[in-house]
mmCIF file with all atom_site columns, C-alpha atoms in Angstrom:
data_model
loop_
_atom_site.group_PDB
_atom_site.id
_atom_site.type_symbol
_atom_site.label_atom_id
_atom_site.label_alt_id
_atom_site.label_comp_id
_atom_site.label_asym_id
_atom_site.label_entity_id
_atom_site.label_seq_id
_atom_site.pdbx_PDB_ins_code
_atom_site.Cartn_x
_atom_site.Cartn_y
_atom_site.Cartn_z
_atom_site.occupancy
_atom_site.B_iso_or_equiv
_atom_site.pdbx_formal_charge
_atom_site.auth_seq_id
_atom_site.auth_comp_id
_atom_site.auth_asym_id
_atom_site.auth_atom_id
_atom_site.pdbx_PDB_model_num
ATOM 1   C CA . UNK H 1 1   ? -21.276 -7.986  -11.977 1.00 0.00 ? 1   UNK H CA 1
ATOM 2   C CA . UNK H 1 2   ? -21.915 -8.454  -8.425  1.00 0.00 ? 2   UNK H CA 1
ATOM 3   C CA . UNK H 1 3   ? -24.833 -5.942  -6.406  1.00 0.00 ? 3   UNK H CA 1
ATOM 4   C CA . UNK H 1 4   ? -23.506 -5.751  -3.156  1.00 0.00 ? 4   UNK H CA 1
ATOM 5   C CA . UNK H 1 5   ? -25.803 -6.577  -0.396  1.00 0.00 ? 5   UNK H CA 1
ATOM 6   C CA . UNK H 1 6   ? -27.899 -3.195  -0.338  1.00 0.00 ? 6   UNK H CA 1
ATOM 7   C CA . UNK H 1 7   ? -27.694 -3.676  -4.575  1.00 0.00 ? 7   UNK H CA 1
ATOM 8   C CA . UNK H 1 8   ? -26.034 0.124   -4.359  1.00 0.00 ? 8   UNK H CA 1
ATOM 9   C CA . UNK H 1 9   ? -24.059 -1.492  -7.193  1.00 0.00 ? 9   UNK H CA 1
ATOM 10  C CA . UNK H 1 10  ? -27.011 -2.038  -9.643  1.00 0.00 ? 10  UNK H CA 1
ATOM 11  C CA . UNK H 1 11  ? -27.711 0.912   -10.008 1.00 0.00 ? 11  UNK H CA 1
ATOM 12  C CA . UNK H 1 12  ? -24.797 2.163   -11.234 1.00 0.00 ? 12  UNK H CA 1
ATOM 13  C CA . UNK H 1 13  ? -21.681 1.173   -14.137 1.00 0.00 ? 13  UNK H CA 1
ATOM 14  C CA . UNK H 1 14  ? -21.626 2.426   -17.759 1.00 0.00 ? 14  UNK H CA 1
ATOM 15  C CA . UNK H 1 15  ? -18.320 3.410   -18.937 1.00 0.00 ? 15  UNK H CA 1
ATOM 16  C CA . UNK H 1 16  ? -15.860 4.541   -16.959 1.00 0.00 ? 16  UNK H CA 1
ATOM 17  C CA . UNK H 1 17  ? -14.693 8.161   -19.061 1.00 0.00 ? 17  UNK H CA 1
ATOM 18  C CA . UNK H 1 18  ? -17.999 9.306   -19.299 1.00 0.00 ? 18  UNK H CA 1
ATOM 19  C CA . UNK H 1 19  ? -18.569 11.712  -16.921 1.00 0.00 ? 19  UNK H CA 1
ATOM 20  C CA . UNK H 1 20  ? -22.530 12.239  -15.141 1.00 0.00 ? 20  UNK H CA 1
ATOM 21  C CA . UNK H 1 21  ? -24.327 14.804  -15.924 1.00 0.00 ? 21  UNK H CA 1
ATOM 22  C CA . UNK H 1 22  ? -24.090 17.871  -13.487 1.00 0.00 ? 22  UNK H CA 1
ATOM 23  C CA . UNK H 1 23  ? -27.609 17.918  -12.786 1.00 0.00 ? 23  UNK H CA 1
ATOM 24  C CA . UNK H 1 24  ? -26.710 14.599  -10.755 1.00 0.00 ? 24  UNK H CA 1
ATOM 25  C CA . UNK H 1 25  ? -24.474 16.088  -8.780  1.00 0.00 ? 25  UNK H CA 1
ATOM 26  C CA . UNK H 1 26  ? -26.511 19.292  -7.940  1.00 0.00 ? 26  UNK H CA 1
ATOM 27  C CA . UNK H 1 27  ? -29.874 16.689  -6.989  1.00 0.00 ? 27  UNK H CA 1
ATOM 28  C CA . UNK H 1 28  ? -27.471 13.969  -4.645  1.00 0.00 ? 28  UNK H CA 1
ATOM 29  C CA . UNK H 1 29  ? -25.729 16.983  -3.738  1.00 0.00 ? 29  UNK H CA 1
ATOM 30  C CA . UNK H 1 30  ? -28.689 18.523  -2.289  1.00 0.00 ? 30  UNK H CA 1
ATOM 31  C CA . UNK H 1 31  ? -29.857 15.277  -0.784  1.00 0.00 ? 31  UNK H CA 1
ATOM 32  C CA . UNK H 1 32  ? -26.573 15.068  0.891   1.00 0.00 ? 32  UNK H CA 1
ATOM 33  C CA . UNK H 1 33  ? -26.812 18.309  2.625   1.00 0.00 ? 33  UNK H CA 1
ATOM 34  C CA . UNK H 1 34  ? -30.234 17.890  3.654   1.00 0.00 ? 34  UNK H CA 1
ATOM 35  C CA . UNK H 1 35  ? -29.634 14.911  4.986   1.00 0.00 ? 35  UNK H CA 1
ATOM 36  C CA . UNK H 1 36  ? -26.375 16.564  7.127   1.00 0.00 ? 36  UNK H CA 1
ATOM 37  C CA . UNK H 1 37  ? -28.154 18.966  8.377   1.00 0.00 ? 37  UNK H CA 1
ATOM 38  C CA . UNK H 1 38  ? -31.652 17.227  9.209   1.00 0.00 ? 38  UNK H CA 1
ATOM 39  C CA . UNK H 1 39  ? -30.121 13.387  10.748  1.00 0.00 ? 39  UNK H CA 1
ATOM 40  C CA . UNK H 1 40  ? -27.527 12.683  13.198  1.00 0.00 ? 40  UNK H CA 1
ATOM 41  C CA . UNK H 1 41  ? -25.799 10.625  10.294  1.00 0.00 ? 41  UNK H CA 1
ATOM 42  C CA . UNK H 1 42  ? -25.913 10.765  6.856   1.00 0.00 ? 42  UNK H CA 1
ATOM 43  C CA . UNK H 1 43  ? -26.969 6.950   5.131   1.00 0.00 ? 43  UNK H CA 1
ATOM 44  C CA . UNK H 1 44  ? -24.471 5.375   3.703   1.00 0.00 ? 44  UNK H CA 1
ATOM 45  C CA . UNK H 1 45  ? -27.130 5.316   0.763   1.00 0.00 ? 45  UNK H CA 1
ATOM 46  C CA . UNK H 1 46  ? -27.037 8.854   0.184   1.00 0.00 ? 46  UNK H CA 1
ATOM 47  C CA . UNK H 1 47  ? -23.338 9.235   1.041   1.00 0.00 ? 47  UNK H CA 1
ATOM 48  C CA . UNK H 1 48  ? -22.698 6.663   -1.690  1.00 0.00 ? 48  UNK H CA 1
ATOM 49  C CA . UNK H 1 49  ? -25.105 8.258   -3.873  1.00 0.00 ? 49  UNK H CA 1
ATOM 50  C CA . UNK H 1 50  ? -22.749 11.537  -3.442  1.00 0.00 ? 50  UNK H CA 1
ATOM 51  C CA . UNK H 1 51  ? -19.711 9.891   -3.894  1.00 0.00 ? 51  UNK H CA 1
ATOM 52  C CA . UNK H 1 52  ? -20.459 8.072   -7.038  1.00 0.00 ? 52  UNK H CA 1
ATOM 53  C CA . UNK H 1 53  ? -21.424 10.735  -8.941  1.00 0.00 ? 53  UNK H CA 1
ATOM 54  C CA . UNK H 1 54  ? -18.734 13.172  -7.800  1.00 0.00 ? 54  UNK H CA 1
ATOM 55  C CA . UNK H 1 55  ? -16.065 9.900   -8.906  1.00 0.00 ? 55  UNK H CA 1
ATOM 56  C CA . UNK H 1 56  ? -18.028 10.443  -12.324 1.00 0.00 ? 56  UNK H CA 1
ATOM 57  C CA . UNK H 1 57  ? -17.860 14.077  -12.635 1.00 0.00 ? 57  UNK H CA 1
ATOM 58  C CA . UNK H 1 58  ? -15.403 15.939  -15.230 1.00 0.00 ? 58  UNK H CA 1
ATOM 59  C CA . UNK H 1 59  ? -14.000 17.746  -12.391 1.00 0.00 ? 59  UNK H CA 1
ATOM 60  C CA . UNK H 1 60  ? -10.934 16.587  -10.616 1.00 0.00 ? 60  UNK H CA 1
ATOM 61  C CA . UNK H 1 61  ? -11.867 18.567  -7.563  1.00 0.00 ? 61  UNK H CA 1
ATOM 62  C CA . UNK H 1 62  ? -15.164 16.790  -7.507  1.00 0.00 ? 62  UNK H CA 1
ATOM 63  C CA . UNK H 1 63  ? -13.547 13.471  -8.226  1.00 0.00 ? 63  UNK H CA 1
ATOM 64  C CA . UNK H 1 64  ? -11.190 14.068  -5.262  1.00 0.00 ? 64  UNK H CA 1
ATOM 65  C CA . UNK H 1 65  ? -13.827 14.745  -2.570  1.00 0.00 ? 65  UNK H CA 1
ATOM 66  C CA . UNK H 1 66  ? -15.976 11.573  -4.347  1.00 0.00 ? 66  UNK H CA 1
ATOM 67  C CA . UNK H 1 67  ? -12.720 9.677   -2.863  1.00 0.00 ? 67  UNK H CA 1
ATOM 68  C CA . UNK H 1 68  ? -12.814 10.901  0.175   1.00 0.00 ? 68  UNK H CA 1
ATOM 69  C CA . UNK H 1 69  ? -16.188 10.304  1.297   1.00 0.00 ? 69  UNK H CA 1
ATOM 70  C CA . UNK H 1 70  ? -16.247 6.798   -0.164  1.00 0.00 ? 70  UNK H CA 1
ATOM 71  C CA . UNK H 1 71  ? -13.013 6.251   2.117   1.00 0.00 ? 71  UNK H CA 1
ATOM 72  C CA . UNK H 1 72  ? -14.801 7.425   4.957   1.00 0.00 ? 72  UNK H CA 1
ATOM 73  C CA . UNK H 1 73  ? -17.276 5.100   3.863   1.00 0.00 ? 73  UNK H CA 1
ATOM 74  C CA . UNK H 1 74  ? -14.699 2.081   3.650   1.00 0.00 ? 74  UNK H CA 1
ATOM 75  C CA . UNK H 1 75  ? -13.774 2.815   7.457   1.00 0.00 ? 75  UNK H CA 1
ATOM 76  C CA . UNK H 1 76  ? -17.406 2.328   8.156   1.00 0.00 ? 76  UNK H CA 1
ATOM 77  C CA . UNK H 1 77  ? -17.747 -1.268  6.918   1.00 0.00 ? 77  UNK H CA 1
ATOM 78  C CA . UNK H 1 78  ? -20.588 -1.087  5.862   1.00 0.00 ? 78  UNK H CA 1
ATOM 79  C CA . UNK H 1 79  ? -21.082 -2.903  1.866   1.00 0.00 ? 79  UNK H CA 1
ATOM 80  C CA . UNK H 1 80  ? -17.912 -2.188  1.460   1.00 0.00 ? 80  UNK H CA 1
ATOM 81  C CA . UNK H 1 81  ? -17.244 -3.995  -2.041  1.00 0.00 ? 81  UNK H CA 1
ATOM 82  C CA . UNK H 1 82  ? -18.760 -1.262  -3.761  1.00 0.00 ? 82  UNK H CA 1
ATOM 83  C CA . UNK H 1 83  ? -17.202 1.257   -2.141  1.00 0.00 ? 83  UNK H CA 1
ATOM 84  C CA . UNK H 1 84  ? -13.590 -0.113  -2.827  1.00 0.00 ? 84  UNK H CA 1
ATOM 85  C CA . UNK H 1 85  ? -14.752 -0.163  -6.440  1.00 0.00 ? 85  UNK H CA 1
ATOM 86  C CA . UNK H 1 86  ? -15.769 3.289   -7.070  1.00 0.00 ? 86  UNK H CA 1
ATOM 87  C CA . UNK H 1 87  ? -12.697 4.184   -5.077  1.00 0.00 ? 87  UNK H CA 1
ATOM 88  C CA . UNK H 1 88  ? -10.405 2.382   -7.553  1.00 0.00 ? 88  UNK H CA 1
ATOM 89  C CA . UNK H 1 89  ? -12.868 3.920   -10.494 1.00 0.00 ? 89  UNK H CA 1
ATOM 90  C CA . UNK H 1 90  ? -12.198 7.461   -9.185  1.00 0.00 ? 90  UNK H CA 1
ATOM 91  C CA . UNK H 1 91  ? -8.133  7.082   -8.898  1.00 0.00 ? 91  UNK H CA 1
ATOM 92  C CA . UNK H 1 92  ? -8.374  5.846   -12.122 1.00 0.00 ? 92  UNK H CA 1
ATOM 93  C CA . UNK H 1 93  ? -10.302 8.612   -13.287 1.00 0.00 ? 93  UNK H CA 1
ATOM 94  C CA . UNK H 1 94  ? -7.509  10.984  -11.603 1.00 0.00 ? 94  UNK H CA 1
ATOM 95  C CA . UNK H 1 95  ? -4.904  9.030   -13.693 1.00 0.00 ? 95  UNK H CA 1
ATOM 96  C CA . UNK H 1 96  ? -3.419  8.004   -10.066 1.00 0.00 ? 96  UNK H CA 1
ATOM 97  C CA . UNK H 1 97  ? -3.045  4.460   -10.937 1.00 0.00 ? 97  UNK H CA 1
ATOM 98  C CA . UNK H 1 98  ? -1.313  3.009   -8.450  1.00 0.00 ? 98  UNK H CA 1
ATOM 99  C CA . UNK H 1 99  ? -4.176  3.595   -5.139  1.00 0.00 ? 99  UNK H CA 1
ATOM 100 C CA . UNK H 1 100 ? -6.735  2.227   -8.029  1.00 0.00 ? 100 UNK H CA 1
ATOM 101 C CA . UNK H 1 101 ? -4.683  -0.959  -9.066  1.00 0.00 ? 101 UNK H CA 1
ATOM 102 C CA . UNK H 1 102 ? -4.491  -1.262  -5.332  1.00 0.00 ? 102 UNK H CA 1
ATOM 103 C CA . UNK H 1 103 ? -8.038  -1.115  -4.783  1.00 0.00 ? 103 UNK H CA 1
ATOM 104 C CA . UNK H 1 104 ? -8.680  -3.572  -7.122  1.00 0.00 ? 104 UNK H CA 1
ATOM 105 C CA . UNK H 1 105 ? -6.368  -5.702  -5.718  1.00 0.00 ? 105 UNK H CA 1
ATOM 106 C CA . UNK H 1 106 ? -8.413  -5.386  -2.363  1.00 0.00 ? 106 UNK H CA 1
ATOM 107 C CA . UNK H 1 107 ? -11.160 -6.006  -3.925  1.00 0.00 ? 107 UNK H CA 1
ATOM 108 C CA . UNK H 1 108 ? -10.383 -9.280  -5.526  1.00 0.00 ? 108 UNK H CA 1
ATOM 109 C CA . UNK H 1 109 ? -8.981  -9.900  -1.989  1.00 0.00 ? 109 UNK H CA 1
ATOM 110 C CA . UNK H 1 110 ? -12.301 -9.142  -0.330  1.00 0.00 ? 110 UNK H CA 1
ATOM 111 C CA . UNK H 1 111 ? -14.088 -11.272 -3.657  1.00 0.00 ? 111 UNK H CA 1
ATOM 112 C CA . UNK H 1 112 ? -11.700 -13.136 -5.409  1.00 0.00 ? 112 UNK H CA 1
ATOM 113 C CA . UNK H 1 113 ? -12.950 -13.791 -9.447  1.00 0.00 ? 113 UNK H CA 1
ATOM 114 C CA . UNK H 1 114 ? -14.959 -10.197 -9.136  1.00 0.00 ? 114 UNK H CA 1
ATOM 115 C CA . UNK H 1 115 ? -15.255 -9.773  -12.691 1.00 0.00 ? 115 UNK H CA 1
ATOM 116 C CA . UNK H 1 116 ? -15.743 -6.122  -12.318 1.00 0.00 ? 116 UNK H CA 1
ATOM 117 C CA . UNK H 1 117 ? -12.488 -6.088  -10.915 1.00 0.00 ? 117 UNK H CA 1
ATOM 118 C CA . UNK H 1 118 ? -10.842 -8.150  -12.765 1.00 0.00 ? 118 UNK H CA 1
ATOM 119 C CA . UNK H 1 119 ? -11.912 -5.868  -16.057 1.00 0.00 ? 119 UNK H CA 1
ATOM 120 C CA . UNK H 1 120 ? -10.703 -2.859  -14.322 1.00 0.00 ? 120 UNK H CA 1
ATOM 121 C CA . UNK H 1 121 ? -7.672  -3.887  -13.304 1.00 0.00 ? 121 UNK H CA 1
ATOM 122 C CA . UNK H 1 122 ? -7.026  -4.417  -16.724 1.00 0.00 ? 122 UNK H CA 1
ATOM 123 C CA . UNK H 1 123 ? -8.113  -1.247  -18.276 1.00 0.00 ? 123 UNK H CA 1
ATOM 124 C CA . UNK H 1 124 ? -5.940  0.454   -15.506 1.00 0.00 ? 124 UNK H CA 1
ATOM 125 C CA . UNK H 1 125 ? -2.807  -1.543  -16.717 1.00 0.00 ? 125 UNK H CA 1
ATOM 126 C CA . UNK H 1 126 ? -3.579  -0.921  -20.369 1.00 0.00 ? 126 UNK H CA 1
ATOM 127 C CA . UNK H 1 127 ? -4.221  2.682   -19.486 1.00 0.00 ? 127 UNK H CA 1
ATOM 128 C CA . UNK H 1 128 ? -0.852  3.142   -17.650 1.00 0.00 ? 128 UNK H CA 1
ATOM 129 C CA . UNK H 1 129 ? 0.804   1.086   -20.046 1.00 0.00 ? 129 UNK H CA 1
ATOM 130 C CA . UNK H 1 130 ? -0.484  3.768   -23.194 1.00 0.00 ? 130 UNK H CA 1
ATOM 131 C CA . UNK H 1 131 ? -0.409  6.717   -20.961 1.00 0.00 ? 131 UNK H CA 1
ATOM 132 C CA . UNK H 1 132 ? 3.450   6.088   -19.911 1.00 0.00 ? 132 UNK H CA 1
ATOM 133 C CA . UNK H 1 133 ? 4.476   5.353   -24.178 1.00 0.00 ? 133 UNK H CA 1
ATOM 134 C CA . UNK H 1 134 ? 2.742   8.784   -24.505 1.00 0.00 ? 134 UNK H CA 1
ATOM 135 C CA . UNK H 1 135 ? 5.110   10.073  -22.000 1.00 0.00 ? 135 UNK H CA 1
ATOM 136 C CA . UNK H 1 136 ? 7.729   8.946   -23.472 1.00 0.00 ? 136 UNK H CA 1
ATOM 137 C CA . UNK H 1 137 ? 6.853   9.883   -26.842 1.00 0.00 ? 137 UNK H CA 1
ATOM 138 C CA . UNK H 1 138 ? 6.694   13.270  -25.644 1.00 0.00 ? 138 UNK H CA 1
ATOM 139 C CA . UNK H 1 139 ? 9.723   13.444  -23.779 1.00 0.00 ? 139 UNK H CA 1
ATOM 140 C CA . UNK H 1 140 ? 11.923  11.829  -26.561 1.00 0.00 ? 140 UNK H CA 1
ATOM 141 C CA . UNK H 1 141 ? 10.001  15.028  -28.717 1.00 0.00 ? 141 UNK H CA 1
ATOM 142 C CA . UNK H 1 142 ? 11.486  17.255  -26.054 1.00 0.00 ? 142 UNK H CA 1
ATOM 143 C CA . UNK H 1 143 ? 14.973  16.097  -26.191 1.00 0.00 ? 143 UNK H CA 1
ATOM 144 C CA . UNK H 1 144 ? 14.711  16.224  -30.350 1.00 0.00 ? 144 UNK H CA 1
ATOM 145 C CA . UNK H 1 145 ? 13.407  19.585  -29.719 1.00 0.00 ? 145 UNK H CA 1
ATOM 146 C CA . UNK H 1 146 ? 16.257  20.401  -27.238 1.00 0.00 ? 146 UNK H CA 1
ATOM 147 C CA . UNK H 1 147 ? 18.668  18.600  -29.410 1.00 0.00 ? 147 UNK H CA 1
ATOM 148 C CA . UNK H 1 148 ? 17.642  20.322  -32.282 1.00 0.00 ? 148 UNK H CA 1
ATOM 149 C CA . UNK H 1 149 ? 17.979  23.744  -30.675 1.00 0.00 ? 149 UNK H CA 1
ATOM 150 C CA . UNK H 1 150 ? 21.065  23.705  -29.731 1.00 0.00 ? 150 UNK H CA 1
ATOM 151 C CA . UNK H 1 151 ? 22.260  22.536  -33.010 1.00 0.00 ? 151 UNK H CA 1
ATOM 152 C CA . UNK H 1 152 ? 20.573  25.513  -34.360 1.00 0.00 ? 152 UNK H CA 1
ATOM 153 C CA . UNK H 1 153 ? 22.234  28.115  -31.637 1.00 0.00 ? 153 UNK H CA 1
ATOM 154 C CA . UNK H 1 154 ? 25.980  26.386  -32.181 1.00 0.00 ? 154 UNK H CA 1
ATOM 155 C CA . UNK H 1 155 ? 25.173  26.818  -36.042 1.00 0.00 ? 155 UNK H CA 1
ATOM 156 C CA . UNK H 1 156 ? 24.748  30.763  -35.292 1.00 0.00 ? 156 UNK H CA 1
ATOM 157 C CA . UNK H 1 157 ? 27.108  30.932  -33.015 1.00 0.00 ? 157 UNK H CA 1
ATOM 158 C CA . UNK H 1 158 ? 29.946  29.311  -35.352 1.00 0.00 ? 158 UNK H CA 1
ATOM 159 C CA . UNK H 1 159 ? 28.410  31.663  -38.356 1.00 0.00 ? 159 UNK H CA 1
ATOM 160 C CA . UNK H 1 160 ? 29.204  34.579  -35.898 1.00 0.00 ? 160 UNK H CA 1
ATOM 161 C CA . UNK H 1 161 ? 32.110  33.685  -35.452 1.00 0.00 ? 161 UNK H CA 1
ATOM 162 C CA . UNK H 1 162 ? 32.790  33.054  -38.692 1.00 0.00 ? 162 UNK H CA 1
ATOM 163 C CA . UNK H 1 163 ? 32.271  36.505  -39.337 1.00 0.00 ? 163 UNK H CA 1
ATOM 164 C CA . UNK H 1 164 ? 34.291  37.868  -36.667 1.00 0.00 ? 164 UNK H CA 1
ATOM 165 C CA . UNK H 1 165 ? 37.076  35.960  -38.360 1.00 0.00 ? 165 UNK H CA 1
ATOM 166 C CA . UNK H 1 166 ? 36.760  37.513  -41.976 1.00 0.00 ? 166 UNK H CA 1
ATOM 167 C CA . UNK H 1 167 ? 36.711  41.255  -40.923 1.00 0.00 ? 167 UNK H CA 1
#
């Protein structure tokens, strides 16, 4: 687990579902604001901050903007390792696993043997792997379903017919 050079990372892990509590994101969300309105530029401390636990949040919405400032944060250069991490944490979190496998990717590029990467790489793939037999699963339900209905509406309509037949 590496720290980054401002050790931003350190801070911060734990497992990747649980979301932070809200009173997190109401405190760096305040510090955020403040610091908006009060500096000519908001740290990338505080920005981070922000992001990380809006990537954490329950809310899609909130996991969303999370994404967006830590991309804004990327084009900054500043410590970026950590920043391409939480950015392939919040995808993931979105179920959009194709940006996070890619940020992974960039980050193994940027560190190669990043063992945080590495390990999330791997959860994503096992996660897409179960979340597409799911999808399947419930798709091959539908067409049973859909299968099975019309079975059911050509059995009525062959028993009306039937009965049209015997009067």
């Amino acid at each position: 687990q590496s720290s980054g050079s401002s050790g931003i990372n350190a801070e911060y892990g734990g497992d990747l579902d649980a979301p932070c509590d809200e009173r997190d994101i109401v405190e760096h969300e305040r510090a955020y604001n403040e610091e908006l309105q009060t500096k000519p530029v908001v740290s990338s401390r505080t920005q981070f901050s922000y992001a990380y636990v809006l990537v954490k949040s329950p809310y899609d919405n909130d996991i969303r903007k999370g994404i967006r400032l830590l991309e804004e944060l990327c084009r900054s250069g500043v410590d970026q390792r950590d920043f391409v991490y939480y950015l392939a944490v919040g995808y993931y979190r979105l179920r959009d696993y194709t940006p996070a496998m890619k940020h992974c990717q960039r980050l193994l590029e940027m560190e190669p043997g990043n063992q945080q990467a590495t390990q999330l790489l791997e959860i994503i793939k096992k996660k897409r792997k179960k979340d597409a037999m799911i999808g399947a699963a419930v798709l091959g339900g539908g067409a049973v379903a859909l299968t099975g209905g019309l079975l059911v509406a050509g059995a009525v309509v062959a028993a009306g017919i039937a009965a049209v037949r015997r009067r």
